[in-house]
Short mmCIF file of C-alpha atoms and ligand atoms in Angstrom, two decimals:
data_model
loop_
_atom_site.label_atom_id
_atom_site.label_comp_id
_atom_site.label_asym_id
_atom_site.label_seq_id
_atom_site.Cartn_x
_atom_site.Cartn_y
_atom_site.Cartn_z
CA MET A 1 0.00 0.00 0.00
CA PRO A 2 1.36 3.49 -0.81
CA TYR A 3 2.64 5.60 2.04
CA ILE A 4 0.25 8.27 3.40
CA PRO A 5 2.38 11.08 4.83
CA PHE A 6 1.32 13.23 7.74
CA ASN A 7 1.72 16.38 5.63
CA ARG A 8 2.19 17.06 1.94
CA PRO A 9 2.23 20.61 0.58
CA SER A 10 0.04 21.09 -2.46
CA LEU A 11 -0.46 23.62 -5.21
CA THR A 12 -3.70 25.44 -5.82
CA GLY A 13 -2.92 26.31 -9.44
CA ARG A 14 -1.56 29.84 -9.75
CA GLU A 15 1.63 29.64 -7.66
CA PHE A 16 4.09 29.32 -10.60
CA GLU A 17 2.21 31.85 -12.70
CA TYR A 18 2.54 34.39 -9.89
CA ILE A 19 6.24 33.58 -9.37
CA GLN A 20 6.81 34.20 -13.09
CA GLU A 21 4.96 37.48 -12.75
CA ALA A 22 7.21 38.48 -9.83
CA VAL A 23 10.29 37.78 -11.97
CA ALA A 24 8.76 39.67 -14.90
CA ASN A 25 8.17 42.63 -12.54
CA TRP A 26 11.97 42.69 -11.96
CA HIS A 27 11.21 42.61 -8.26
CA ILE A 28 12.10 39.48 -6.32
CA SER A 29 13.41 41.01 -3.09
CA GLY A 30 10.91 41.90 -0.36
CA ASP A 31 7.96 44.28 -0.17
CA GLY A 32 7.02 44.23 -3.86
CA PRO A 33 3.51 43.98 -5.33
CA PHE A 34 2.83 40.41 -4.12
CA THR A 35 3.85 41.16 -0.53
CA LYS A 36 1.57 44.19 -0.59
CA ARG A 37 -1.26 42.08 -2.03
CA CYS A 38 -0.89 39.50 0.76
CA ASN A 39 -0.70 42.22 3.44
CA ALA A 40 -3.82 43.92 2.05
CA LEU A 41 -5.73 40.64 1.77
CA LEU A 42 -4.98 39.85 5.43
CA GLU A 43 -5.86 43.37 6.56
CA GLU A 44 -9.16 43.39 4.66
CA THR A 45 -10.35 39.86 5.42
CA LEU A 46 -9.40 39.96 9.11
CA GLY A 47 -10.09 43.65 9.71
CA VAL A 48 -6.68 44.42 11.25
CA PRO A 49 -5.05 47.86 10.94
CA SER A 50 -1.71 46.40 9.76
CA ALA A 51 -0.46 43.02 8.52
CA LEU A 52 3.19 42.54 7.59
CA LEU A 53 4.48 39.38 5.93
CA THR A 54 7.53 37.98 7.67
CA THR A 55 9.98 35.16 7.05
CA SER A 56 8.26 32.97 9.67
CA CYS A 57 5.89 32.98 12.61
CA THR A 58 9.01 32.71 14.77
CA HIS A 59 10.29 35.99 13.32
CA ALA A 60 6.89 37.67 13.73
CA LEU A 61 7.06 36.80 17.45
CA GLU A 62 10.65 38.03 17.65
CA MET A 63 9.39 41.33 16.21
CA ALA A 64 6.72 41.37 18.92
CA GLY A 65 9.47 40.94 21.54
CA LEU A 66 11.32 43.94 20.12
CA LEU A 67 8.15 46.02 19.81
CA LEU A 68 7.27 45.36 23.45
CA ASP A 69 10.76 46.51 24.48
CA ILE A 70 11.17 43.47 26.66
CA GLN A 71 13.90 43.99 29.24
CA PRO A 72 15.98 41.26 30.92
CA GLY A 73 14.12 39.88 33.93
CA GLU A 74 10.65 40.78 32.71
CA GLU A 75 8.21 37.89 32.53
CA VAL A 76 5.96 36.55 29.80
CA ILE A 77 3.27 33.99 30.57
CA VAL A 78 3.16 31.24 27.93
CA PRO A 79 1.40 27.88 27.76
CA SER A 80 3.78 24.99 28.34
CA PHE A 81 1.99 23.07 25.58
CA THR A 82 3.25 25.00 22.55
CA PHE A 83 6.06 25.20 20.05
CA VAL A 84 9.44 26.42 21.33
CA THR A 85 9.10 29.70 19.45
CA THR A 86 6.28 31.06 21.62
CA ALA A 87 8.69 31.25 24.56
CA ASN A 88 12.04 31.53 22.77
CA ALA A 89 11.14 34.71 20.84
CA PHE A 90 10.82 36.56 24.16
CA ALA A 91 13.63 34.71 25.97
CA LEU A 92 15.92 36.06 23.23
CA ARG A 93 15.26 39.54 24.64
CA GLY A 94 15.99 38.38 28.19
CA ALA A 95 12.43 37.62 29.28
CA LYS A 96 11.74 34.82 31.72
CA PRO A 97 8.98 32.50 30.55
CA VAL A 98 6.36 31.67 33.15
CA PHE A 99 4.67 28.47 32.09
CA ALA A 100 0.91 28.06 32.37
CA ASP A 101 -0.99 24.81 32.11
CA ILE A 102 -3.71 24.15 29.53
CA ARG A 103 -7.41 23.35 29.66
CA PRO A 104 -8.13 19.63 29.32
CA ASP A 105 -10.88 20.26 26.72
CA THR A 106 -9.50 22.68 24.08
CA LEU A 107 -5.82 22.23 25.09
CA ASN A 108 -5.55 26.03 25.18
CA ILE A 109 -3.92 28.06 27.96
CA ASP A 110 -6.11 27.70 31.06
CA GLU A 111 -7.45 31.19 31.75
CA ARG A 112 -8.53 30.05 35.25
CA LYS A 113 -4.87 29.55 36.19
CA LEU A 114 -3.52 32.83 34.82
CA GLU A 115 -4.06 35.31 37.58
CA PRO A 116 -1.77 33.72 40.22
CA LEU A 117 1.05 33.77 37.64
CA ILE A 118 0.93 37.55 37.16
CA THR A 119 3.56 39.56 39.04
CA ALA A 120 4.86 43.14 38.91
CA ARG A 121 7.37 41.92 36.29
CA THR A 122 4.77 40.43 33.90
CA LYS A 123 4.93 42.12 30.51
CA ALA A 124 2.73 39.94 28.34
CA ILE A 125 0.43 36.96 28.16
CA LEU A 126 1.04 34.79 25.11
CA VAL A 127 -1.90 32.74 23.96
CA VAL A 128 -1.83 29.94 21.39
CA HIS A 129 -5.09 28.97 19.71
CA TYR A 130 -4.39 25.25 19.54
CA MET A 131 -5.81 23.66 16.37
CA GLY A 132 -7.18 27.13 15.57
CA VAL A 133 -9.81 26.86 18.31
CA GLY A 134 -9.97 30.15 20.17
CA CYS A 135 -8.66 30.52 23.72
CA GLU A 136 -11.11 32.05 26.20
CA MET A 137 -10.36 35.55 24.96
CA ASP A 138 -13.11 37.38 26.88
CA THR A 139 -11.63 36.32 30.21
CA ILE A 140 -7.99 36.58 29.11
CA CYS A 141 -8.38 40.13 27.73
CA GLU A 142 -10.26 41.20 30.87
CA ILE A 143 -7.51 39.83 33.15
CA ALA A 144 -4.77 41.41 31.02
CA GLN A 145 -6.48 44.79 31.00
CA ARG A 146 -7.03 44.75 34.75
CA HIS A 147 -3.31 44.06 35.34
CA GLY A 148 -1.98 46.36 32.60
CA VAL A 149 -0.44 43.44 30.72
CA VAL A 150 -0.25 43.08 26.93
CA VAL A 151 -1.84 40.11 25.12
CA VAL A 152 -0.04 38.63 22.11
CA GLU A 153 -1.70 35.85 20.10
CA ASP A 154 0.46 33.14 18.57
CA ASN A 155 -2.04 32.27 15.85
CA ALA A 156 0.22 29.88 13.94
CA HIS A 157 -2.66 27.39 13.61
CA GLY A 158 -5.66 29.64 13.45
CA LEU A 159 -5.83 31.90 10.39
CA PHE A 160 -9.53 32.46 9.57
CA GLY A 161 -10.68 30.80 12.80
CA LYS A 162 -13.12 32.82 14.91
CA TYR A 163 -13.99 33.24 18.60
CA LYS A 164 -17.54 34.47 19.21
CA GLY A 165 -17.78 35.68 15.61
CA ARG A 166 -14.50 37.62 15.66
CA HIS A 167 -11.35 36.54 13.80
CA LEU A 168 -8.50 35.07 15.84
CA GLY A 169 -5.53 37.41 15.66
CA THR A 170 -7.66 40.50 16.30
CA PHE A 171 -7.82 40.30 20.12
CA GLY A 172 -4.23 40.91 21.24
CA SER A 173 -2.12 44.03 20.68
CA MET A 174 -0.34 41.85 18.13
CA ALA A 175 -0.66 38.38 16.65
CA SER A 176 1.53 36.09 14.59
CA LEU A 177 0.68 33.77 11.69
CA SER A 178 2.64 30.89 10.18
CA PHE A 179 2.88 29.93 6.53
CA HIS A 180 5.19 26.99 7.17
CA GLU A 181 4.74 23.96 4.93
CA THR A 182 2.52 22.24 7.51
CA LYS A 183 -0.03 25.08 7.70
CA ASN A 184 -3.31 25.51 5.76
CA PHE A 185 -1.72 28.20 3.56
CA THR A 186 1.97 28.05 2.85
CA CYS A 187 5.00 29.35 0.99
CA GLY A 188 7.38 26.80 2.54
CA GLU A 189 8.63 29.06 5.31
CA GLY A 190 6.78 32.27 6.07
CA GLY A 191 4.65 34.16 8.53
CA ALA A 192 3.02 37.47 9.30
CA LEU A 193 2.72 39.93 12.14
CA LEU A 194 -0.78 41.35 12.65
CA ILE A 195 -0.82 44.63 14.55
CA ASN A 196 -4.04 45.70 16.23
CA ASP A 197 -2.63 48.45 18.44
CA PRO A 198 -1.79 51.34 16.08
CA ARG A 199 0.99 52.54 18.41
CA TYR A 200 3.19 49.68 17.16
CA VAL A 201 2.68 50.11 13.41
CA GLU A 202 5.41 52.62 12.55
CA ARG A 203 8.13 50.94 14.60
CA ALA A 204 7.20 47.49 13.26
CA GLU A 205 8.04 48.66 9.75
CA ILE A 206 11.46 49.82 10.95
CA ILE A 207 12.23 46.67 12.95
CA ARG A 208 11.30 44.51 9.94
CA GLU A 209 13.67 46.51 7.70
CA LYS A 210 16.91 45.98 9.67
CA GLY A 211 16.23 48.91 12.02
CA THR A 212 16.09 51.40 9.16
CA ASP A 213 13.43 53.80 7.82
CA ARG A 214 13.74 52.25 4.35
CA SER A 215 9.95 51.74 4.01
CA ARG A 216 9.42 55.49 4.44
CA PHE A 217 12.17 56.15 1.89
CA PHE A 218 10.45 53.87 -0.67
CA ARG A 219 7.21 55.77 -0.09
CA GLY A 220 9.05 59.05 -0.74
CA GLU A 221 8.47 60.30 2.82
CA VAL A 222 12.20 60.82 3.51
CA ASP A 223 14.96 61.50 0.94
CA LYS A 224 17.42 58.93 2.34
CA TYR A 225 17.21 56.08 4.78
CA THR A 226 19.39 55.28 7.76
CA TRP A 227 19.73 53.24 10.95
CA VAL A 228 17.09 54.49 13.42
CA ASP A 229 16.32 51.57 15.78
CA LEU A 230 17.08 47.93 16.50
CA GLY A 231 15.84 45.51 13.88
CA SER A 232 16.64 42.60 11.64
CA SER A 233 15.79 41.21 8.21
CA TYR A 234 12.27 39.91 8.62
CA LEU A 235 10.74 40.41 5.17
CA PRO A 236 10.34 37.50 2.77
CA SER A 237 11.29 37.53 -0.91
CA GLU A 238 8.63 38.33 -3.50
CA ILE A 239 9.03 34.79 -4.84
CA LEU A 240 7.65 33.46 -1.55
CA ALA A 241 5.00 36.19 -1.39
CA ALA A 242 3.86 35.31 -4.94
CA PHE A 243 3.50 31.63 -3.97
CA LEU A 244 1.63 32.55 -0.80
CA CYS A 245 -0.62 35.03 -2.62
CA ALA A 246 -1.92 32.24 -4.86
CA GLN A 247 -2.72 30.16 -1.77
CA LEU A 248 -4.42 32.96 0.15
CA GLU A 249 -6.53 33.88 -2.86
CA ALA A 250 -7.67 30.24 -3.07
CA ARG A 251 -8.57 30.24 0.64
CA HIS A 252 -12.22 29.23 0.21
CA GLU A 253 -11.29 26.23 -1.92
CA ILE A 254 -8.51 25.17 0.48
CA GLN A 255 -10.73 25.55 3.54
CA SER A 256 -13.53 23.50 2.02
CA ILE A 257 -11.09 20.64 1.28
CA ARG A 258 -9.80 20.75 4.86
CA LYS A 259 -13.29 20.92 6.32
CA ARG A 260 -14.17 17.75 4.42
CA VAL A 261 -11.07 15.94 5.79
CA TRP A 262 -11.73 17.04 9.36
CA GLU A 263 -15.41 16.10 9.26
CA TYR A 264 -14.67 12.75 7.66
CA TYR A 265 -12.38 11.82 10.56
CA TYR A 266 -14.76 13.22 13.18
CA ASP A 267 -17.92 11.60 11.83
CA ASN A 268 -16.34 8.22 11.17
CA LEU A 269 -14.35 7.87 14.37
CA GLN A 270 -16.92 8.82 17.00
CA ASP A 271 -18.18 5.31 17.77
CA TRP A 272 -14.69 3.81 17.78
CA ALA A 273 -13.47 6.60 20.07
CA GLN A 274 -16.28 6.05 22.54
CA GLU A 275 -15.75 2.29 22.63
CA ASN A 276 -12.00 2.68 23.14
CA GLY A 277 -11.84 5.52 25.66
CA VAL A 278 -10.29 7.84 23.08
CA ARG A 279 -11.13 11.54 23.07
CA LEU A 280 -11.66 13.45 19.82
CA PRO A 281 -11.06 17.24 19.52
CA THR A 282 -13.36 19.62 21.39
CA VAL A 283 -14.66 22.70 19.56
CA PRO A 284 -16.93 24.93 21.71
CA ASP A 285 -20.00 26.07 19.79
CA TYR A 286 -18.91 29.73 19.92
CA CYS A 287 -15.63 28.88 18.12
CA GLU A 288 -15.26 28.48 14.34
CA GLN A 289 -12.18 26.41 13.67
CA PRO A 290 -10.08 26.65 10.50
CA TYR A 291 -9.62 22.85 10.15
CA HIS A 292 -5.89 22.89 10.77
CA LEU A 293 -5.31 19.50 12.39
CA PHE A 294 -7.03 16.43 13.79
CA TYR A 295 -5.88 14.75 16.98
CA LEU A 296 -6.81 11.75 19.09
CA LEU A 297 -6.18 11.52 22.83
CA LEU A 298 -5.43 7.85 23.54
CA PRO A 299 -5.94 6.48 27.05
CA SER A 300 -2.21 6.25 27.90
CA LEU A 301 1.31 6.88 26.60
CA GLU A 302 1.80 3.14 26.00
CA GLN A 303 -1.38 2.92 23.93
CA ARG A 304 -0.49 6.08 21.99
CA GLN A 305 2.89 4.54 21.12
CA ALA A 306 1.27 1.23 20.11
CA PHE A 307 -1.31 3.12 18.03
CA MET A 308 1.35 5.08 16.13
CA THR A 309 3.35 1.89 15.55
CA HIS A 310 0.22 0.19 14.20
CA LEU A 311 -0.29 3.00 11.64
CA LYS A 312 3.42 3.10 10.75
CA THR A 313 3.50 -0.66 10.16
CA ASN A 314 0.67 -0.13 7.70
CA ASN A 315 2.45 2.70 5.89
CA VAL A 316 0.47 5.57 7.40
CA ALA A 317 2.15 8.38 9.31
CA SER A 318 0.88 9.82 12.54
CA VAL A 319 2.74 12.20 14.79
CA PHE A 320 2.62 13.38 18.37
CA HIS A 321 2.88 17.08 19.13
CA TYR A 322 4.51 19.44 21.61
CA LEU A 323 6.74 18.24 24.42
CA PRO A 324 6.10 20.23 27.64
CA LEU A 325 8.28 23.34 27.55
CA HIS A 326 8.48 23.53 31.35
CA LEU A 327 10.30 20.17 31.34
CA SER A 328 12.64 21.03 28.44
CA ARG A 329 16.33 21.64 29.14
CA MET A 330 16.01 25.35 28.31
CA GLY A 331 12.71 25.71 30.16
CA GLN A 332 14.29 24.24 33.27
CA HIS A 333 17.39 26.39 32.86
CA LEU A 334 15.29 29.57 32.70
CA THR A 335 12.72 28.75 35.35
CA GLY A 336 14.16 26.03 37.57
CA ASP A 337 11.56 23.56 38.67
CA ALA A 338 8.89 26.19 39.28
CA ALA A 339 6.08 25.24 36.92
CA ARG A 340 3.45 22.59 37.58
CA CYS A 341 1.57 21.74 34.37
CA PRO A 342 0.04 18.28 34.84
CA THR A 343 -2.50 18.59 32.01
CA THR A 344 0.24 19.56 29.56
CA GLU A 345 2.31 16.52 30.60
CA ASP A 346 -0.67 14.19 30.34
CA VAL A 347 -1.85 15.49 26.94
CA SER A 348 1.65 15.53 25.49
CA ASP A 349 1.98 11.81 26.31
CA ARG A 350 -1.39 10.76 24.90
CA LEU A 351 -1.93 12.90 21.79
CA ALA A 352 -1.52 11.59 18.22
CA ARG A 353 -2.32 13.53 15.04
CA LEU A 354 -3.67 11.87 11.90
CA PRO A 355 -2.49 12.69 8.35
CA PHE A 356 -3.96 16.07 7.41
CA HIS A 357 -3.29 17.82 4.11
CA ASN A 358 -5.06 19.10 1.04
CA SER A 359 -4.30 16.18 -1.27
CA LEU A 360 -5.76 13.37 0.85
CA THR A 361 -8.15 11.43 -1.37
CA GLU A 362 -11.40 9.75 -0.37
CA GLY A 363 -9.49 6.44 -0.61
CA ASP A 364 -6.71 7.73 1.69
CA LEU A 365 -9.26 8.82 4.27
CA GLU A 366 -11.07 5.50 4.14
CA ARG A 367 -7.77 3.69 4.57
CA VAL A 368 -6.68 5.81 7.55
CA VAL A 369 -10.04 5.44 9.29
CA GLY A 370 -10.12 1.69 8.56
CA LEU A 371 -6.68 1.27 10.15
CA VAL A 372 -7.59 3.40 13.17
CA LYS A 373 -10.65 1.22 13.75
CA GLN A 374 -8.53 -1.94 13.67
CA PHE A 375 -6.75 -0.66 16.79
CA HIS A 376 -8.34 -1.63 20.08
CA CYS A 377 -7.30 0.05 23.27
CA ALA A 378 -6.74 -2.33 26.16
CA SER A 379 -9.01 -1.37 29.05
C1 PLP B 401 2.06 27.41 17.99
C2 PLP B 401 3.22 27.62 17.06
N1 PLP B 401 3.86 28.78 17.06
C3 PLP B 401 4.89 29.02 16.23
C4 PLP B 401 5.33 28.07 15.34
C5 PLP B 401 6.51 28.37 14.46
O1 PLP B 401 6.11 28.70 13.15
P1 PLP B 401 7.20 29.00 12.03
O2 PLP B 401 7.76 27.69 11.58
O3 PLP B 401 6.43 29.70 10.93
O4 PLP B 401 8.22 29.89 12.62
C6 PLP B 401 4.70 26.82 15.31
C7 PLP B 401 5.16 25.80 14.38
O5 PLP B 401 4.48 24.92 13.95
C8 PLP B 401 3.62 26.59 16.18
O6 PLP B 401 2.98 25.40 16.21
#
């Protein structure tokens, strides 16, 4: 049987045409017409004041760290169940991560555990909308406002997801997006910074352009450009922006394919899950998810490992997800043994993700579901 990979990037049709157009424009460095088209599409569809394409979600979060002027010793609260970047981007500026546990249902940062973690040194609360299902933003924003703390959304999974009718990425002062190969919309490696607080817009442009006012120079607002602030090279090439533009413009088509995949798994695995003590993803009815991934929570680590081996033996990939950051070597180095995140540890041991990409055929889905159902969890 042919191998079914966990992820496989796919084309929507116009990617190469747009790349050719970028070359024909004689503009393949950053911030050309395709970058502007992607920025404008994100600004208009999400309703954010400013969207800036970046070279990755990691770099968008590093920009957020610079924009917040994080000083050594300041603290940022981050979920322990997330990718390294969410904490590392701020640790690079000297911040100490303070790890929060997650909710057992959505696997998002547990807003009920936030308040005791806030101190006089807390600068920001980082939220990650796991699977593109919104964190409890009403409560989180209220807590942050009361304590004078900034909210930043790591929305790597959640472009076009909504919480109570409002797009993810529009709640925090800033938010990041990822266009890595594994995401719904991709250009291989890429990201964006969404800026909701207008106070950050001008400086973000400078930070993204190596600490210079080059963007103002290109707009004819200054007659030469120079070094005015800290910064780095965070803007992607037009070749990547052209590829991404084709994908973003085909967003409705891509999302309907992914919805079909997600619903196929969900509808066909419910009975098996119930019989085997396996939990399927939880999506509260006030959240619209963007169909980014599909996970199973097996009853134990041993059964998760046996399940993944069963799929692998039958030529189907499945992968676990984040390892708890509070137990990582760097997490321990920065925080000692301070954090207690039992739900993160438990979920990290038991979670397995099924193949999820835009080129899965009906036959692939049937085969994956058939194999999953062959697996029986020992009670
Ligand atoms: C929650 C989260 N944040 C950030 C990233 C990093 O994204 P990128 O590879 O675009 O830097 C990932 C990667 O998958 C992620 O899952």
